[in-house]
PDB file of C-alpha atoms in Angstrom:
ATOM      1  CA  UNK P  13      -0.145 -17.317   2.561  1.00  0.00           C
ATOM      2  CA  UNK P  14       3.265 -18.965   2.387  1.00  0.00           C
ATOM      3  CA  UNK P  15       5.272 -16.140   4.005  1.00  0.00           C
ATOM      4  CA  UNK P  16       4.677 -14.671   7.490  1.00  0.00           C
ATOM      5  CA  UNK P  17       6.606 -11.428   8.179  1.00  0.00           C
ATOM      6  CA  UNK P  18       7.550 -10.385  11.718  1.00  0.00           C
ATOM      7  CA  UNK P  19       9.567  -7.968  13.880  1.00  0.00           C
ATOM      8  CA  UNK P  20      10.908  -9.991  16.829  1.00  0.00           C
ATOM      9  CA  UNK P  21      11.813  -8.072  19.990  1.00  0.00           C
ATOM     10  CA  UNK P  22      15.504  -7.274  20.108  1.00  0.00           C
ATOM     11  CA  UNK P  23      15.927  -6.557  16.379  1.00  0.00           C
ATOM     12  CA  UNK P  24      16.023  -3.134  14.741  1.00  0.00           C
ATOM     13  CA  UNK P  25      12.510  -1.708  14.860  1.00  0.00           C
ATOM     14  CA  UNK P  26      11.643   0.207  11.696  1.00  0.00           C
ATOM     15  CA  UNK P  27       8.672   0.185   9.358  1.00  0.00           C
ATOM     16  CA  UNK P  28      10.142  -0.184   5.851  1.00  0.00           C
ATOM     17  CA  UNK P  29      10.750  -3.935   5.898  1.00  0.00           C
ATOM     18  CA  UNK P  30      10.301  -6.891   8.228  1.00  0.00           C
ATOM     19  CA  UNK P  31      13.566  -8.417   9.449  1.00  0.00           C
ATOM     20  CA  UNK P  32      12.154 -11.965   9.577  1.00  0.00           C
ATOM     21  CA  UNK P  33      10.147 -14.001   7.081  1.00  0.00           C
ATOM     22  CA  UNK P  34       8.923 -17.469   8.004  1.00  0.00           C
ATOM     23  CA  UNK P  35       8.058 -19.321   4.816  1.00  0.00           C
ATOM     24  CA  UNK P  36       6.277 -22.617   4.237  1.00  0.00           C
ATOM     25  CA  UNK P  37       5.604 -24.171   0.879  1.00  0.00           C
ATOM     26  CA  UNK P  38       6.747 -26.851  -1.505  1.00  0.00           C
ATOM     27  CA  UNK P  39       8.717 -24.922  -4.152  1.00  0.00           C
ATOM     28  CA  UNK P  40      11.585 -22.452  -3.836  1.00  0.00           C
ATOM     29  CA  UNK P  41      11.757 -19.693  -6.465  1.00  0.00           C
ATOM     30  CA  UNK P  42      15.131 -17.999  -6.967  1.00  0.00           C
ATOM     31  CA  UNK P  43      14.707 -15.001  -9.254  1.00  0.00           C
ATOM     32  CA  UNK P  44      17.743 -13.575 -11.018  1.00  0.00           C
ATOM     33  CA  UNK P  45      18.484  -9.904 -10.501  1.00  0.00           C
ATOM     34  CA  UNK P  46      15.889  -7.701 -12.176  1.00  0.00           C
ATOM     35  CA  UNK P  47      16.670  -4.219 -13.426  1.00  0.00           C
ATOM     36  CA  UNK P  48      14.701  -1.290 -14.769  1.00  0.00           C
ATOM     37  CA  UNK P  49      14.497  -2.542 -18.354  1.00  0.00           C
ATOM     38  CA  UNK P  50      11.903  -3.554 -20.930  1.00  0.00           C
ATOM     39  CA  UNK P  51      11.870  -7.123 -22.274  1.00  0.00           C
ATOM     40  CA  UNK P  52      14.092  -5.810 -25.108  1.00  0.00           C
ATOM     41  CA  UNK P  53      16.627  -4.505 -22.563  1.00  0.00           C
ATOM     42  CA  UNK P  54      15.853  -0.803 -22.902  1.00  0.00           C
ATOM     43  CA  UNK P  55      16.099   1.248 -19.676  1.00  0.00           C
ATOM     44  CA  UNK P  56      12.706   2.436 -18.382  1.00  0.00           C
ATOM     45  CA  UNK P  57      13.768   5.173 -15.936  1.00  0.00           C
ATOM     46  CA  UNK P  58      16.799   7.366 -15.278  1.00  0.00           C
ATOM     47  CA  UNK P  59      16.380   8.083 -11.541  1.00  0.00           C
ATOM     48  CA  UNK P  60      16.811   5.694  -8.603  1.00  0.00           C
ATOM     49  CA  UNK P  61      13.182   5.846  -7.430  1.00  0.00           C
ATOM     50  CA  UNK P  62      11.919   5.113 -10.949  1.00  0.00           C
ATOM     51  CA  UNK P  63      14.405   2.292 -11.414  1.00  0.00           C
ATOM     52  CA  UNK P  64      13.516   0.658  -8.089  1.00  0.00           C
ATOM     53  CA  UNK P  65       9.821   0.801  -9.018  1.00  0.00           C
ATOM     54  CA  UNK P  66      10.429  -0.630 -12.491  1.00  0.00           C
ATOM     55  CA  UNK P  67      12.793  -3.342 -11.209  1.00  0.00           C
ATOM     56  CA  UNK P  68      10.195  -4.381  -8.613  1.00  0.00           C
ATOM     57  CA  UNK P  69       7.578  -4.540 -11.375  1.00  0.00           C
ATOM     58  CA  UNK P  70       9.920  -6.973 -13.162  1.00  0.00           C
ATOM     59  CA  UNK P  71      10.327  -8.949  -9.924  1.00  0.00           C
ATOM     60  CA  UNK P  72       6.524  -9.181  -9.704  1.00  0.00           C
ATOM     61  CA  UNK P  73       6.365 -10.334 -13.336  1.00  0.00           C
ATOM     62  CA  UNK P  74       8.949 -13.044 -12.657  1.00  0.00           C
ATOM     63  CA  UNK P  75       7.218 -14.330  -9.535  1.00  0.00           C
ATOM     64  CA  UNK P  76       3.737 -14.347 -11.098  1.00  0.00           C
ATOM     65  CA  UNK P  77       5.157 -15.932 -14.250  1.00  0.00           C
ATOM     66  CA  UNK P  78       6.343 -18.835 -12.102  1.00  0.00           C
ATOM     67  CA  UNK P  79       2.872 -19.273 -10.614  1.00  0.00           C
ATOM     68  CA  UNK P  80       3.353 -17.229  -7.459  1.00  0.00           C
ATOM     69  CA  UNK P  81       2.351 -13.855  -6.102  1.00  0.00           C
ATOM     70  CA  UNK P  82       4.367 -11.000  -4.588  1.00  0.00           C
ATOM     71  CA  UNK P  83       3.060 -12.106  -1.173  1.00  0.00           C
ATOM     72  CA  UNK P  84       5.144 -15.277  -1.668  1.00  0.00           C
ATOM     73  CA  UNK P  85       8.417 -13.303  -1.673  1.00  0.00           C
ATOM     74  CA  UNK P  86      10.458 -14.198   1.407  1.00  0.00           C
ATOM     75  CA  UNK P  87      13.579 -12.090   0.755  1.00  0.00           C
ATOM     76  CA  UNK P  88      15.033  -9.499  -1.624  1.00  0.00           C
ATOM     77  CA  UNK P  89      18.523  -8.122  -2.216  1.00  0.00           C
ATOM     78  CA  UNK P  90      18.960  -4.654  -3.735  1.00  0.00           C
ATOM     79  CA  UNK P  91      22.285  -3.950  -5.467  1.00  0.00           C
ATOM     80  CA  UNK P  92      22.655  -0.161  -5.781  1.00  0.00           C
ATOM     81  CA  UNK P  93      25.426   1.596  -7.717  1.00  0.00           C
ATOM     82  CA  UNK P  94      27.402   3.957  -5.481  1.00  0.00           C
ATOM     83  CA  UNK P  95      25.117   3.398  -2.481  1.00  0.00           C
ATOM     84  CA  UNK P  96      25.192   6.028   0.257  1.00  0.00           C
ATOM     85  CA  UNK P  97      22.714   6.529   3.095  1.00  0.00           C
ATOM     86  CA  UNK P  98      21.344   9.713   1.502  1.00  0.00           C
ATOM     87  CA  UNK P  99      19.963   7.552  -1.353  1.00  0.00           C
ATOM     88  CA  UNK P 100      17.589   5.758   1.038  1.00  0.00           C
ATOM     89  CA  UNK P 101      14.642   8.117   0.503  1.00  0.00           C
ATOM     90  CA  UNK P 102      14.726   7.513  -3.271  1.00  0.00           C
ATOM     91  CA  UNK P 103      14.969   3.745  -2.748  1.00  0.00           C
ATOM     92  CA  UNK P 104      11.968   3.774  -0.379  1.00  0.00           C
ATOM     93  CA  UNK P 105      10.020   6.039  -2.747  1.00  0.00           C
ATOM     94  CA  UNK P 106      10.434   3.508  -5.571  1.00  0.00           C
ATOM     95  CA  UNK P 107       9.499   0.654  -3.236  1.00  0.00           C
ATOM     96  CA  UNK P 108       6.407   2.559  -2.089  1.00  0.00           C
ATOM     97  CA  UNK P 109       5.311   2.978  -5.705  1.00  0.00           C
ATOM     98  CA  UNK P 110       5.648  -0.791  -6.217  1.00  0.00           C
ATOM     99  CA  UNK P 111       3.664  -1.461  -3.049  1.00  0.00           C
ATOM    100  CA  UNK P 112       0.841   0.622  -4.512  1.00  0.00           C
ATOM    101  CA  UNK P 113       1.004  -0.646  -8.112  1.00  0.00           C
ATOM    102  CA  UNK P 114       2.088  -4.275  -7.689  1.00  0.00           C
ATOM    103  CA  UNK P 115       0.753  -5.157  -4.233  1.00  0.00           C
ATOM    104  CA  UNK P 116       4.080  -5.687  -2.451  1.00  0.00           C
ATOM    105  CA  UNK P 117       3.596  -6.056   1.286  1.00  0.00           C
ATOM    106  CA  UNK P 118       3.954  -3.194   3.718  1.00  0.00           C
ATOM    107  CA  UNK P 119       6.332  -3.625   5.354  1.00  0.00           C
ATOM    108  CA  UNK P 120       8.397  -5.285   2.637  1.00  0.00           C
ATOM    109  CA  UNK P 121       9.847  -8.756   3.269  1.00  0.00           C
ATOM    110  CA  UNK P 122      13.425  -8.870   4.586  1.00  0.00           C
ATOM    111  CA  UNK P 123      15.777  -6.949   2.326  1.00  0.00           C
ATOM    112  CA  UNK P 124      19.495  -6.344   2.123  1.00  0.00           C
ATOM    113  CA  UNK P 125      20.898  -3.285   0.332  1.00  0.00           C
ATOM    114  CA  UNK P 126      24.407  -3.730  -1.070  1.00  0.00           C
ATOM    115  CA  UNK P 127      26.414  -0.940  -2.663  1.00  0.00           C
ATOM    116  CA  UNK P 128      28.190  -1.940  -5.870  1.00  0.00           C
ATOM    117  CA  UNK P 129      30.592  -0.222  -8.244  1.00  0.00           C
ATOM    118  CA  UNK P 130      28.609  -0.926 -11.427  1.00  0.00           C
ATOM    119  CA  UNK P 131      25.885  -3.089 -12.969  1.00  0.00           C
ATOM    120  CA  UNK P 132      25.418  -4.555 -16.468  1.00  0.00           C
ATOM    121  CA  UNK P 133      25.289  -1.176 -18.247  1.00  0.00           C
ATOM    122  CA  UNK P 134      26.127   2.351 -17.036  1.00  0.00           C
ATOM    123  CA  UNK P 135      22.451   3.417 -17.187  1.00  0.00           C
ATOM    124  CA  UNK P 136      21.414   0.918 -14.511  1.00  0.00           C
ATOM    125  CA  UNK P 137      21.379   2.115 -10.903  1.00  0.00           C
ATOM    126  CA  UNK P 138      19.737  -0.870  -9.168  1.00  0.00           C
ATOM    127  CA  UNK P 139      19.232  -4.609  -9.602  1.00  0.00           C
ATOM    128  CA  UNK P 140      16.928  -6.627  -7.346  1.00  0.00           C
ATOM    129  CA  UNK P 141      17.080 -10.367  -6.623  1.00  0.00           C
ATOM    130  CA  UNK P 142      14.187 -12.174  -4.956  1.00  0.00           C
ATOM    131  CA  UNK P 143      13.555 -15.477  -3.235  1.00  0.00           C
ATOM    132  CA  UNK P 144       9.969 -16.724  -2.972  1.00  0.00           C
ATOM    133  CA  UNK P 145       8.340 -19.822  -1.522  1.00  0.00           C
ATOM    134  CA  UNK P 146       5.420 -21.202  -3.501  1.00  0.00           C
ATOM    135  CA  UNK P 147       2.840 -23.868  -2.668  1.00  0.00           C
TER     136      UNK P 147
END
């Protein structure tokens, strides 16, 4: 395994994601933001939970396509249109679906959620960037 997740004492203790990822490897993978779209660019879901799940499936496809695995992901950034705290349960629901279907770790690697005004098209609610370390 190239990424070791941890919760050091003194940092926010919660179970959804690990605040620290220690990564070792020989190649750095920087994945462009992935949204809830098919390869042809068609949206795959209308709700936030569905879009998070679909976007994470695309993240998994990108990482495995580069020769890695979702366990190699060291960090993710979620850009969410109109983010408010009450959207958190939908975000975590979509992430939970991806943990079940794509094998993302539980807890997730370190993440940052950033509220944005808009994404590429009005139908998109979330875009997810990932950084992975591969052997």
